[in-house]
Structure formats: C-alpha cells, structure tokens
mmCIF file of C-alpha atoms in Angstrom:
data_model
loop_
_atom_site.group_PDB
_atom_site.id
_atom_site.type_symbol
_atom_site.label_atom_id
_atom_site.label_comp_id
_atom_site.label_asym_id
_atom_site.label_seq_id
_atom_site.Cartn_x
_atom_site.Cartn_y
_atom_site.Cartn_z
ATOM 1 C CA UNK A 21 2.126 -7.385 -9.036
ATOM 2 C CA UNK A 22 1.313 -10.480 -6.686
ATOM 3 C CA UNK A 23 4.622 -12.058 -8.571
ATOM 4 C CA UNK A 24 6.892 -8.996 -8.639
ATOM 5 C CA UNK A 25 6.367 -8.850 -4.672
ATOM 6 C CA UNK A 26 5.425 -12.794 -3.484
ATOM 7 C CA UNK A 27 7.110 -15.181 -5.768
ATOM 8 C CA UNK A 28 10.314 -12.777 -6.825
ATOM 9 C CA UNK A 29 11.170 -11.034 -3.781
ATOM 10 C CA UNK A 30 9.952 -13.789 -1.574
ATOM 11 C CA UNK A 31 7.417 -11.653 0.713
ATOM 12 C CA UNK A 32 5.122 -13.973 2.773
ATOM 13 C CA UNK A 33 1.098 -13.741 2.298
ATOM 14 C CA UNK A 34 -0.303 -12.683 5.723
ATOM 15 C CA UNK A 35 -3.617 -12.032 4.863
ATOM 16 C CA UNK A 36 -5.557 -13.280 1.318
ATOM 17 C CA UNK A 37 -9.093 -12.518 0.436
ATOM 18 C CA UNK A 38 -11.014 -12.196 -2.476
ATOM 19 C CA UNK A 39 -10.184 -8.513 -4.080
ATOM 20 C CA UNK A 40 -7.046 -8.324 -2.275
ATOM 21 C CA UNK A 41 -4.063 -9.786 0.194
ATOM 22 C CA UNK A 42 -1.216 -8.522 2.240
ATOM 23 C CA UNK A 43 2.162 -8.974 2.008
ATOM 24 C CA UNK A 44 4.519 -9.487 5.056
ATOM 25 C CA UNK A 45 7.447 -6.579 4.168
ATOM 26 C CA UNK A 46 9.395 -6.912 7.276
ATOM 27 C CA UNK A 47 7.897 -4.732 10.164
ATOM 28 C CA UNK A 48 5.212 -3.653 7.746
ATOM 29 C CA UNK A 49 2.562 -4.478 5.396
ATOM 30 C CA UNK A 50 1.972 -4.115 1.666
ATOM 31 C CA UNK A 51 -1.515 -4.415 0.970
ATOM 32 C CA UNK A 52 -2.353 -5.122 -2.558
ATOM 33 C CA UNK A 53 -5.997 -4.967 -4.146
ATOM 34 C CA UNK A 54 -6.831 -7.338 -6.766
ATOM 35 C CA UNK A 55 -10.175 -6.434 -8.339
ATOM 36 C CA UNK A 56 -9.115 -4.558 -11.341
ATOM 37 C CA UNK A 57 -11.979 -2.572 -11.080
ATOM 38 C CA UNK A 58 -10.607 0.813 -12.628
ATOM 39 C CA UNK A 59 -7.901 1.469 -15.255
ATOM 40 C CA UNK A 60 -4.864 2.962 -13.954
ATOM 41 C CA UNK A 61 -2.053 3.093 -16.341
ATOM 42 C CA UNK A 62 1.067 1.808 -16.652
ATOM 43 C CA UNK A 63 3.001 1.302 -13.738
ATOM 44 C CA UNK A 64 0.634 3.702 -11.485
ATOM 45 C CA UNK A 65 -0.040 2.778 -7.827
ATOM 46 C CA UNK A 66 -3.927 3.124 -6.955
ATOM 47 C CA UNK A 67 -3.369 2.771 -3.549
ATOM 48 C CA UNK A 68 -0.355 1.643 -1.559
ATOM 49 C CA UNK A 69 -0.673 1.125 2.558
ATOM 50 C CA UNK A 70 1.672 0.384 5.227
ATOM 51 C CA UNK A 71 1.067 -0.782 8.834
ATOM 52 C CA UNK A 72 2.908 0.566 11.744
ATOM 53 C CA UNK A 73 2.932 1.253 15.658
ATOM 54 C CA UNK A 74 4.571 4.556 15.117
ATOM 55 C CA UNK A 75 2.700 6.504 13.093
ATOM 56 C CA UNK A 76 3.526 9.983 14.735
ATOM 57 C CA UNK A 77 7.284 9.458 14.295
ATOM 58 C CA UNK A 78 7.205 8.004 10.941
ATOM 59 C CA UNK A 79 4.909 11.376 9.715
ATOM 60 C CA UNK A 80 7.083 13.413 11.543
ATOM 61 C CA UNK A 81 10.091 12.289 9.799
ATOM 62 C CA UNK A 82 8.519 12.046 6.141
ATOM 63 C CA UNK A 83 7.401 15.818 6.997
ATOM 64 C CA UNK A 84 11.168 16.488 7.471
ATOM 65 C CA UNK A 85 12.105 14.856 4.242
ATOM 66 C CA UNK A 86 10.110 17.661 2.727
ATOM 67 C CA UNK A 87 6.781 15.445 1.858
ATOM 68 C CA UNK A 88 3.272 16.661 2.586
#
C-alpha cells in the first residue's frame, strides 16, 4: 500500500513510526497502519483517515451526497 500511494503516486511521508505513517495528499492526510495485525481481505480498507480544518462543512456536504 506504502508503494501504491508513496513511490507510484509520489505522496510525501509526513509522519513515519513504527505500525504506521502518513501520507501528505494535498490539503489532507492519508494515514496508513502497518502492523498487519488482523486479516482483512483483499483489497478491504481497515481504516482510512483524513485531516481537515473544516470538518462541519465537509460532513455537511458528504450528508448531502446522500452518505451517513
């Protein structure tokens, strides 16, 4: 996943620890954990975060979309 979204689409490291690290995605964040602790599945998403200073607006409009 690290390669998919650092090394292919170019998206700088901001933060790196040791079960995880966040990618620099233009005004927000992807954060990515890497300790493989549980089994997933193909091509499932455990947990997928973004960072933002307008979190009211950005609910607001995914509410609008038709999302919970």
């Amino acid at each position: 996943m690290i390669y998919f979204y650092h090394y292919l689409l170019e998206l700088p490291i901001l933060i790196k620890w040791d079960t995880g690290i966040h990618l620099d995605c233009f005004k927000s964040c992807i954060e990515i954990f890497l300790d493989g602790t549980k089994q997933t599945g193909d091509g499932c998403i455990r947990h997928f975060a973004f960072e933002t200073d307008h979190v009211d607006e950005l609910v607001e409009r995914v509410r609008n979309a038709g999302y919970n």
